[in-house]
Amino acid sequence: MLRGASGADCEVWMKAIRVHEFGGPEVLKLEEIETPQPQDGQVLVRLRAVGVNPVDTYIRAGAYAAKPPLPYTPGSDGAGVIEQVGAGVERWQAGARVYVAGAVTGTYAEFAVCEAAKVHPLPEHVSFAQGAGVNVPYATAYRALFQKAAAQPGETVLIHGATGGVGIAATQLARAAGLRVIGTGGTAEGRRLVAEQGAEHVLDHRQPNYLEELMSLTGGRGVDVILEMLANVNLDHDLEVLAKKGRVVVIGNRGRVEIDPRKAMTRDASIHGMTLMNVTADEATGIHAALVAGLENGTLQPVVGKELSLAEAAASHRAVMEPGAFGKIVLLP
Ligand code: NAP
C-alpha cells in the first residue's frame, strides 16, 4: 500500500484499460498496472466515473493525427476524488471532488495522474457520472458557441446532432445564454431528451424534408448559427439554411464533402473549423470557469444515458459509434 496525502492508503496496483496495438474495440484490455504517482504540480485522482468520447475510438483505431506511444491507457475525461497531491500543489487537497480535463496517464483506470491545472471542482449535487461527462462535450460546445460562432442572445442556433454528448451540452449552454435552440436527433427518445433540455423544436435528421421544416420554423429566414456534428453529410445543406451573416462551426466530420461556396458568398456566411486540442491554457481556464459556474448554479446538468463497468470498455466504444445517441456513455471503475 502507498500512503495518500489524506493519510489513506491507496493500492500499489490498479485496474486500467491498456492498448498494446491500434485496432478495433477488442484491443482494449483490462489489466493490473502500477498505480502512477503524481510528480511536481500534479495530482492523483481516484476515478469514480470515466467519460467515453468518440475521439477515444479514433485514437484507439490509430486513425487520429496525434497517436500516443504504445502501450497506453485511453481517456481524457473522468470525475472522482483527489487521492494525493504532488509537490508544489497548493490549490488542491486530498478528498476534493473534481472533474478531470485531460490526464497524463489516461482516465480509463481506477486512478489517473493529472496536471493540477487540469482538474476542476465538482459540486456536491453533481454526480461523478455526470462529472465524467463535462470536459470534452461541454468545453467543445462552449468553444463552438461562444469563442468560434460568437453566438448572441436572441439568435437562433441549429444544433445539428443534438442528442449526444456535445449536442446536449450545447443545448443547455445556448438556452442559458438566451439563444433560440432548434436541435436534431435520429430517434424519438433522443429528440424528447433534447426538447427537455430546452430546445424549442427538435427535427429528425433521418427524414428527407427536415431542413425544409427548419426553414418554415424560422419564417424562411434561416438560422444564425449551426453547430455541425456530421459535416461530411450536412455541410453543403447547412449553407442553404443559414441566415445572412450566419456561422457554421464544424465540430464533427467523418469523411469528405463537396460544397457550393456560392451559398456562403451570397449570405456573407462563415465556416469555422475547431478542435479542442487547439485551445490554449488561458482559453481553457476561461472555459472551465464558465462550466464550473454553470454546474454550481444548476444551469448545466450532464445527462448520462448509459453506465458500463471499466471491463466493458470495448462495448462502450462500439456503443458510442452507433446511431441513437442519448447523452453520455460513462464507465464506472
Ligand atoms: P455522440 O455522443 O456519439 O453523438 C453523435 C451525434 O451525432 C448524435 O447526436 C447523433 O444523433 C448525431 N448524428 C448522427 N447522424 C447525424 C446526421 N446525419 N446529422 C447530424 N447529426 C447526426 O458524439 P459527441 O461526443 O456528441 O460528438 C459529436 C461529434 O463531434 C463526433 O464526431 C466527435 O468526434 C466530434 N467532436 C469533435 C470535437 C472537436 O474538438 N472538434 C470535440 C468533441 C466531439 P443520433 O444518434 O440521434 O442520430
CSV table of C-alpha atoms and ligand atoms in Angstrom, one decimal:
chain,number,residue,atom,x,y,z
A,1,MET,CA,0.0,0.0,0.0
A,2,LEU,CA,1.0,3.6,-0.6
A,3,ARG,CA,0.1,6.3,1.8
A,4,GLY,CA,-2.0,9.1,0.2
A,5,ALA,CA,-1.8,12.7,1.2
A,6,SER,CA,-5.2,12.2,3.0
A,7,GLY,CA,-3.4,9.6,5.2
A,8,ALA,CA,-5.5,7.0,3.5
A,9,ASP,CA,-3.8,4.0,1.8
A,10,CYS,CA,-4.1,3.6,-1.9
A,11,GLU,CA,-3.2,0.5,-3.7
A,12,VAL,CA,0.1,-0.1,-5.4
A,13,TRP,CA,-1.7,-1.9,-8.2
A,14,MET,CA,-4.7,-0.6,-10.0
A,15,LYS,CA,-7.0,-1.8,-12.8
A,16,ALA,CA,-6.7,0.0,-16.1
A,17,ILE,CA,-7.6,-0.4,-19.7
A,18,ARG,CA,-4.4,-0.8,-21.8
A,19,VAL,CA,-4.0,-0.6,-25.6
A,20,HIS,CA,-0.9,-2.5,-26.9
A,21,GLU,CA,-1.7,-2.2,-30.6
A,22,PHE,CA,-4.0,0.1,-32.5
A,23,GLY,CA,-7.1,-1.7,-33.8
A,24,GLY,CA,-10.8,-2.5,-33.2
A,25,PRO,CA,-12.5,-2.2,-29.8
A,26,GLU,CA,-11.1,-5.7,-28.8
A,27,VAL,CA,-7.6,-4.2,-28.3
A,28,LEU,CA,-8.9,-2.5,-25.1
A,29,LYS,CA,-7.6,-4.9,-22.4
A,30,LEU,CA,-8.4,-4.7,-18.7
A,31,GLU,CA,-5.0,-5.2,-16.9
A,32,GLU,CA,-3.4,-4.6,-13.5
A,33,ILE,CA,-0.7,-2.0,-13.6
A,34,GLU,CA,1.2,0.0,-11.1
A,35,THR,CA,-0.7,3.0,-9.6
A,36,PRO,CA,1.0,6.1,-11.0
A,37,GLN,CA,2.5,8.7,-8.7
A,38,PRO,CA,2.0,12.4,-9.0
A,39,GLN,CA,5.1,14.5,-9.7
A,40,ASP,CA,5.6,18.2,-9.1
A,41,GLY,CA,2.5,20.2,-10.0
A,42,GLN,CA,0.4,17.1,-10.4
A,43,VAL,CA,-2.4,15.3,-8.5
A,44,LEU,CA,-3.6,11.7,-8.3
A,45,VAL,CA,-7.3,11.3,-8.8
A,46,ARG,CA,-9.3,8.2,-7.7
A,47,LEU,CA,-11.7,8.0,-10.6
A,48,ARG,CA,-15.4,7.1,-9.8
A,49,ALA,CA,-16.5,7.6,-13.4
A,50,VAL,CA,-14.9,7.9,-16.8
A,51,GLY,CA,-16.3,9.7,-19.9
A,52,VAL,CA,-16.2,7.9,-23.2
A,53,ASN,CA,-15.8,10.2,-26.2
A,54,PRO,CA,-15.8,9.4,-30.0
A,55,VAL,CA,-12.2,10.7,-30.2
A,56,ASP,CA,-11.1,7.8,-27.8
A,57,THR,CA,-12.2,5.4,-30.6
A,58,TYR,CA,-10.3,7.3,-33.4
A,59,ILE,CA,-7.1,7.2,-31.2
A,60,ARG,CA,-7.6,3.5,-30.4
A,61,ALA,CA,-8.0,2.7,-34.1
A,62,GLY,CA,-4.8,4.6,-34.9
A,63,ALA,CA,-6.8,6.9,-37.1
A,64,TYR,CA,-6.1,10.1,-35.2
A,65,ALA,CA,-3.4,12.6,-36.1
A,66,ALA,CA,-1.8,12.5,-32.7
A,67,LYS,CA,-1.0,8.9,-31.8
A,68,PRO,CA,0.1,8.1,-28.2
A,69,PRO,CA,3.2,5.8,-27.8
A,70,LEU,CA,2.1,2.2,-27.1
A,71,PRO,CA,1.1,0.8,-24.8
A,72,TYR,CA,-1.2,3.5,-23.4
A,73,THR,CA,-4.3,4.0,-21.2
A,74,PRO,CA,-7.1,5.8,-23.1
A,75,GLY,CA,-9.3,8.6,-21.9
A,76,SER,CA,-9.2,12.3,-21.2
A,77,ASP,CA,-12.4,12.7,-19.1
A,78,GLY,CA,-13.4,11.5,-15.7
A,79,ALA,CA,-14.6,12.5,-12.2
A,80,GLY,CA,-13.6,11.4,-8.8
A,81,VAL,CA,-11.7,12.4,-5.6
A,82,ILE,CA,-8.2,13.7,-5.2
A,83,GLU,CA,-6.2,11.0,-3.6
A,84,GLN,CA,-2.7,12.6,-3.4
A,85,VAL,CA,-1.1,15.9,-4.3
A,86,GLY,CA,2.4,16.3,-5.7
A,87,ALA,CA,5.0,18.8,-4.5
A,88,GLY,CA,4.1,22.4,-5.1
A,89,VAL,CA,0.4,21.9,-5.5
A,90,GLU,CA,-1.4,24.4,-3.2
A,91,ARG,CA,-4.7,24.6,-4.9
A,92,TRP,CA,-5.9,21.1,-4.1
A,93,GLN,CA,-6.1,18.9,-1.1
A,94,ALA,CA,-6.8,15.2,-0.8
A,95,GLY,CA,-10.6,14.5,-0.6
A,96,ALA,CA,-11.7,17.2,-3.0
A,97,ARG,CA,-14.4,16.2,-5.6
A,98,VAL,CA,-13.2,17.0,-9.1
A,99,TYR,CA,-13.8,16.5,-12.8
A,100,VAL,CA,-10.8,15.9,-15.0
A,101,ALA,CA,-10.0,17.8,-18.2
A,102,GLY,CA,-7.2,15.6,-19.6
A,103,ALA,CA,-4.9,13.2,-17.7
A,104,VAL,CA,-1.2,12.5,-18.0
A,105,THR,CA,-1.8,8.8,-17.6
A,106,GLY,CA,-5.3,8.3,-19.2
A,107,THR,CA,-8.6,8.1,-17.4
A,108,TYR,CA,-9.8,4.5,-18.3
A,109,ALA,CA,-8.4,3.4,-14.9
A,110,GLU,CA,-9.0,3.4,-11.2
A,111,PHE,CA,-6.5,6.2,-10.7
A,112,ALA,CA,-5.1,8.9,-13.0
A,113,VAL,CA,-2.3,11.4,-12.6
A,114,CYS,CA,-3.4,14.9,-13.9
A,115,GLU,CA,-1.8,18.3,-14.1
A,116,ALA,CA,-3.2,20.3,-11.1
A,117,ALA,CA,-4.4,23.0,-13.5
A,118,LYS,CA,-6.5,20.4,-15.5
A,119,VAL,CA,-8.8,19.3,-12.7
A,120,HIS,CA,-11.8,21.4,-11.7
A,121,PRO,CA,-14.2,21.4,-8.7
A,122,LEU,CA,-17.2,19.2,-9.0
A,123,PRO,CA,-20.1,20.5,-6.9
A,124,GLU,CA,-21.7,18.0,-4.4
A,125,HIS,CA,-25.0,17.9,-6.2
A,126,VAL,CA,-23.4,16.8,-9.5
A,127,SER,CA,-22.8,13.0,-9.6
A,128,PHE,CA,-19.4,11.5,-10.5
A,129,ALA,CA,-21.1,10.0,-13.6
A,130,GLN,CA,-22.3,13.5,-14.7
A,131,GLY,CA,-18.9,14.9,-13.9
A,132,ALA,CA,-17.3,12.4,-16.3
A,133,GLY,CA,-19.4,13.9,-19.0
A,134,VAL,CA,-18.3,17.5,-18.6
A,135,ASN,CA,-14.9,18.0,-20.1
A,136,VAL,CA,-14.9,17.3,-23.9
A,137,PRO,CA,-18.6,17.7,-24.5
A,138,TYR,CA,-19.1,20.9,-22.6
A,139,ALA,CA,-15.8,22.6,-23.4
A,140,THR,CA,-16.4,21.8,-27.1
A,141,ALA,CA,-19.9,23.2,-27.0
A,142,TYR,CA,-18.8,26.3,-25.2
A,143,ARG,CA,-15.9,26.9,-27.6
A,144,ALA,CA,-18.1,26.4,-30.6
A,145,LEU,CA,-20.9,28.6,-29.5
A,146,PHE,CA,-19.1,31.5,-27.9
A,147,GLN,CA,-15.5,31.6,-29.0
A,148,LYS,CA,-16.0,30.4,-32.6
A,149,ALA,CA,-19.5,31.5,-33.6
A,150,ALA,CA,-19.8,34.4,-31.2
A,151,ALA,CA,-23.4,33.5,-30.7
A,152,GLN,CA,-25.6,36.3,-29.2
A,153,PRO,CA,-28.7,36.2,-27.1
A,154,GLY,CA,-31.8,36.3,-29.3
A,155,GLU,CA,-30.1,34.5,-32.2
A,156,THR,CA,-31.3,31.1,-33.4
A,157,VAL,CA,-28.9,28.1,-33.4
A,158,LEU,CA,-29.3,24.8,-35.1
A,159,ILE,CA,-27.6,22.1,-33.1
A,160,HIS,CA,-27.2,19.6,-35.9
A,161,GLY,CA,-26.9,16.4,-33.9
A,162,ALA,CA,-28.2,17.4,-30.5
A,163,THR,CA,-28.8,14.0,-28.8
A,164,GLY,CA,-25.2,13.1,-28.0
A,165,GLY,CA,-22.6,14.4,-25.5
A,166,VAL,CA,-21.7,17.7,-27.3
A,167,GLY,CA,-25.3,18.3,-28.5
A,168,ILE,CA,-26.9,18.1,-25.1
A,169,ALA,CA,-24.2,20.3,-23.7
A,170,ALA,CA,-24.7,22.9,-26.5
A,171,THR,CA,-28.5,22.8,-26.0
A,172,GLN,CA,-28.1,23.7,-22.3
A,173,LEU,CA,-25.4,26.3,-22.8
A,174,ALA,CA,-27.3,28.0,-25.7
A,175,ARG,CA,-30.5,28.2,-23.7
A,176,ALA,CA,-28.7,29.6,-20.7
A,177,ALA,CA,-27.3,32.3,-23.0
A,178,GLY,CA,-30.7,33.3,-24.4
A,179,LEU,CA,-30.5,31.7,-27.8
A,180,ARG,CA,-33.4,30.0,-29.5
A,181,VAL,CA,-32.4,26.4,-30.0
A,182,ILE,CA,-33.5,24.0,-32.8
A,183,GLY,CA,-32.0,20.6,-32.5
A,184,THR,CA,-31.9,17.4,-34.5
A,185,GLY,CA,-31.9,13.7,-33.5
A,186,GLY,CA,-32.3,10.4,-35.1
A,187,THR,CA,-34.6,8.7,-32.6
A,188,ALA,CA,-37.9,9.8,-30.9
A,189,GLU,CA,-36.3,9.1,-27.5
A,190,GLY,CA,-33.3,11.3,-28.3
A,191,ARG,CA,-35.5,14.1,-29.6
A,192,ARG,CA,-37.6,14.0,-26.5
A,193,LEU,CA,-34.4,14.4,-24.4
A,194,VAL,CA,-33.2,17.4,-26.4
A,195,ALA,CA,-36.6,19.1,-26.0
A,196,GLU,CA,-36.4,18.5,-22.3
A,197,GLN,CA,-33.1,20.3,-22.3
A,198,GLY,CA,-34.7,23.4,-23.7
A,199,ALA,CA,-34.8,23.1,-27.5
A,200,GLU,CA,-37.9,24.8,-28.9
A,201,HIS,CA,-38.1,22.3,-31.8
A,202,VAL,CA,-36.3,19.0,-32.5
A,203,LEU,CA,-36.2,17.7,-36.0
A,204,ASP,CA,-35.5,14.2,-37.3
A,205,HIS,CA,-32.2,14.3,-39.3
A,206,ARG,CA,-33.2,10.9,-40.8
A,207,GLN,CA,-36.2,12.4,-42.6
A,208,PRO,CA,-35.8,13.7,-46.1
A,209,ASN,CA,-37.5,17.1,-45.7
A,210,TYR,CA,-36.4,18.1,-42.2
A,211,LEU,CA,-34.4,21.1,-43.4
A,212,GLU,CA,-37.5,22.5,-45.2
A,213,GLU,CA,-39.3,22.2,-41.9
A,214,LEU,CA,-36.4,24.2,-40.3
A,215,MET,CA,-36.8,27.0,-42.9
A,216,SER,CA,-40.5,27.3,-42.2
A,217,LEU,CA,-39.8,27.3,-38.4
A,218,THR,CA,-37.6,30.4,-39.0
A,219,GLY,CA,-40.1,32.0,-41.3
A,220,GLY,CA,-37.9,31.4,-44.3
A,221,ARG,CA,-35.0,33.4,-42.7
A,222,GLY,CA,-32.7,30.5,-41.7
A,223,VAL,CA,-30.6,30.2,-38.6
A,224,ASP,CA,-27.8,32.4,-37.4
A,225,VAL,CA,-25.5,29.6,-36.1
A,226,ILE,CA,-25.1,25.9,-36.9
A,227,LEU,CA,-23.1,23.6,-34.7
A,228,GLU,CA,-22.4,20.7,-37.0
A,229,MET,CA,-21.7,17.2,-35.7
A,230,LEU,CA,-21.5,15.4,-39.1
A,231,ALA,CA,-20.1,17.9,-41.6
A,232,ASN,CA,-19.4,15.3,-44.4
A,233,VAL,CA,-23.1,14.6,-44.6
A,234,ASN,CA,-24.6,18.1,-43.9
A,235,LEU,CA,-22.2,20.9,-44.7
A,236,ASP,CA,-23.5,21.8,-48.1
A,237,HIS,CA,-27.1,21.7,-46.9
A,238,ASP,CA,-26.2,23.8,-43.9
A,239,LEU,CA,-25.2,26.6,-46.2
A,240,GLU,CA,-28.7,26.6,-47.6
A,241,VAL,CA,-30.4,27.1,-44.2
A,242,LEU,CA,-28.1,29.8,-42.9
A,243,ALA,CA,-29.4,33.4,-42.4
A,244,LYS,CA,-27.3,36.3,-43.7
A,245,LYS,CA,-24.0,36.5,-41.8
A,246,GLY,CA,-24.6,33.0,-40.4
A,247,ARG,CA,-21.8,30.9,-39.0
A,248,VAL,CA,-21.3,27.2,-39.2
A,249,VAL,CA,-18.9,25.6,-36.7
A,250,VAL,CA,-17.7,22.2,-37.9
A,251,ILE,CA,-17.3,20.1,-34.7
A,252,GLY,CA,-17.7,16.6,-36.1
A,253,ASN,CA,-16.7,15.2,-39.5
A,254,ARG,CA,-16.2,11.6,-40.7
A,255,GLY,CA,-15.3,12.0,-44.4
A,256,ARG,CA,-15.2,14.3,-47.4
A,257,VAL,CA,-18.0,16.6,-48.7
A,258,GLU,CA,-18.5,18.8,-51.7
A,259,ILE,CA,-19.9,22.2,-51.0
A,260,ASP,CA,-21.0,25.1,-53.3
A,261,PRO,CA,-19.1,28.1,-51.9
A,262,ARG,CA,-21.5,30.5,-53.6
A,263,LYS,CA,-24.1,29.6,-50.9
A,264,ALA,CA,-21.7,31.1,-48.4
A,265,MET,CA,-20.8,34.1,-50.6
A,266,THR,CA,-24.4,35.2,-51.1
A,267,ARG,CA,-25.0,35.1,-47.3
A,268,ASP,CA,-21.8,36.6,-46.1
A,269,ALA,CA,-21.6,33.4,-44.2
A,270,SER,CA,-18.5,31.8,-42.4
A,271,ILE,CA,-17.5,28.3,-41.8
A,272,HIS,CA,-15.3,27.7,-38.7
A,273,GLY,CA,-13.4,24.6,-38.0
A,274,MET,CA,-12.4,23.7,-34.5
A,275,THR,CA,-10.6,21.1,-32.4
A,276,LEU,CA,-10.5,21.3,-28.7
A,277,MET,CA,-6.8,20.3,-28.8
A,278,ASN,CA,-6.0,23.8,-30.1
A,279,VAL,CA,-7.4,25.5,-27.0
A,280,THR,CA,-4.7,27.4,-25.2
A,281,ALA,CA,-4.2,27.1,-21.4
A,282,ASP,CA,-5.6,30.6,-20.9
A,283,GLU,CA,-8.7,29.8,-23.0
A,284,ALA,CA,-9.2,26.6,-21.1
A,285,THR,CA,-9.1,28.5,-17.8
A,286,GLY,CA,-11.9,30.7,-19.1
A,287,ILE,CA,-14.0,27.8,-20.5
A,288,HIS,CA,-13.8,25.8,-17.3
A,289,ALA,CA,-14.6,28.8,-15.1
A,290,ALA,CA,-17.8,29.2,-17.1
A,291,LEU,CA,-18.6,25.5,-16.9
A,292,VAL,CA,-17.9,25.2,-13.1
A,293,ALA,CA,-20.3,28.2,-12.6
A,294,GLY,CA,-22.9,26.5,-14.7
A,295,LEU,CA,-22.6,23.3,-12.8
A,296,GLU,CA,-22.7,25.1,-9.4
A,297,ASN,CA,-25.9,27.0,-10.2
A,298,GLY,CA,-27.6,24.1,-11.9
A,299,THR,CA,-27.8,25.5,-15.4
A,300,LEU,CA,-25.6,22.7,-16.7
A,301,GLN,CA,-26.7,19.2,-15.9
A,302,PRO,CA,-24.9,16.5,-17.9
A,303,VAL,CA,-27.2,13.7,-19.0
A,304,VAL,CA,-25.8,10.1,-18.5
A,305,GLY,CA,-27.6,7.7,-20.9
A,306,LYS,CA,-25.5,4.6,-20.3
A,307,GLU,CA,-23.3,3.3,-17.5
A,308,LEU,CA,-20.9,0.4,-18.1
A,309,SER,CA,-18.1,-1.2,-16.0
A,310,LEU,CA,-14.5,-0.5,-16.8
A,311,ALA,CA,-14.2,-4.1,-18.1
A,312,GLU,CA,-16.8,-3.2,-20.7
A,313,ALA,CA,-14.7,-0.5,-22.4
A,314,ALA,CA,-14.8,-2.3,-25.7
A,315,ALA,CA,-18.7,-2.3,-25.6
A,316,SER,CA,-18.6,1.4,-24.8
A,317,HIS,CA,-16.5,2.1,-27.9
A,318,ARG,CA,-19.0,0.2,-30.1
A,319,ALA,CA,-21.9,2.0,-28.5
A,320,VAL,CA,-20.5,5.5,-28.9
A,321,MET,CA,-20.2,5.0,-32.6
A,322,GLU,CA,-23.7,3.6,-33.1
A,323,PRO,CA,-26.7,5.8,-34.1
A,324,GLY,CA,-29.3,6.6,-31.4
A,325,ALA,CA,-27.3,8.8,-29.1
A,326,PHE,CA,-28.8,9.6,-25.7
A,327,GLY,CA,-26.4,11.8,-23.7
A,328,LYS,CA,-23.2,10.4,-22.4
A,329,ILE,CA,-21.8,6.9,-22.0
A,330,VAL,CA,-19.6,6.5,-18.9
A,331,LEU,CA,-17.5,3.7,-17.4
A,332,LEU,CA,-17.6,3.0,-13.7
A,333,PRO,CA,-14.2,1.8,-12.5
B,1,NAP,P1,-22.0,11.3,-29.7
B,1,NAP,O1,-22.4,11.5,-28.3
B,1,NAP,O2,-21.7,10.0,-30.2
B,1,NAP,O3,-23.2,11.9,-30.6
B,1,NAP,C1,-23.2,11.9,-32.0
B,1,NAP,C2,-24.3,12.9,-32.5
B,1,NAP,O4,-24.2,12.9,-34.0
B,1,NAP,C3,-25.7,12.4,-32.1
B,1,NAP,O5,-26.4,13.5,-31.7
B,1,NAP,C4,-26.2,11.8,-33.4
B,1,NAP,O6,-27.6,11.8,-33.5
B,1,NAP,C5,-25.6,12.8,-34.4
B,1,NAP,N1,-25.8,12.4,-35.8
B,1,NAP,C6,-25.9,11.2,-36.3
B,1,NAP,N2,-26.2,11.3,-37.6
B,1,NAP,C7,-26.4,12.6,-37.9
B,1,NAP,C8,-26.7,13.4,-39.0
B,1,NAP,N3,-27.0,12.8,-40.2
B,1,NAP,N4,-26.8,14.7,-39.0
B,1,NAP,C9,-26.5,15.4,-37.8
B,1,NAP,N5,-26.2,14.7,-36.7
B,1,NAP,C10,-26.1,13.4,-36.7
B,1,NAP,O7,-20.8,12.2,-30.0
B,1,NAP,P2,-20.4,13.7,-29.4
B,1,NAP,O8,-19.5,13.4,-28.3
B,1,NAP,O9,-21.6,14.5,-29.2
B,1,NAP,O10,-19.5,14.2,-30.6
B,1,NAP,C11,-20.2,14.6,-31.9
B,1,NAP,C12,-19.1,14.7,-33.0
B,1,NAP,O11,-18.2,15.7,-32.7
B,1,NAP,C13,-18.3,13.4,-33.1
B,1,NAP,O12,-18.0,13.2,-34.4
B,1,NAP,C14,-17.0,13.8,-32.3
B,1,NAP,O13,-15.9,13.1,-32.8
B,1,NAP,C15,-16.9,15.2,-32.7
B,1,NAP,N6,-16.2,16.1,-31.6
B,1,NAP,C16,-15.3,16.9,-32.1
B,1,NAP,C17,-14.6,17.8,-31.2
B,1,NAP,C18,-13.7,18.8,-31.7
B,1,NAP,O14,-12.8,19.3,-30.9
B,1,NAP,N7,-13.8,19.2,-32.9
B,1,NAP,C19,-14.9,17.6,-29.8
B,1,NAP,C20,-15.9,16.7,-29.4
B,1,NAP,C21,-16.5,15.9,-30.3
B,1,NAP,P3,-28.5,10.4,-33.4
B,1,NAP,O15,-27.6,9.4,-32.8
B,1,NAP,O16,-29.7,10.8,-32.6
B,1,NAP,O17,-28.8,10.1,-34.8
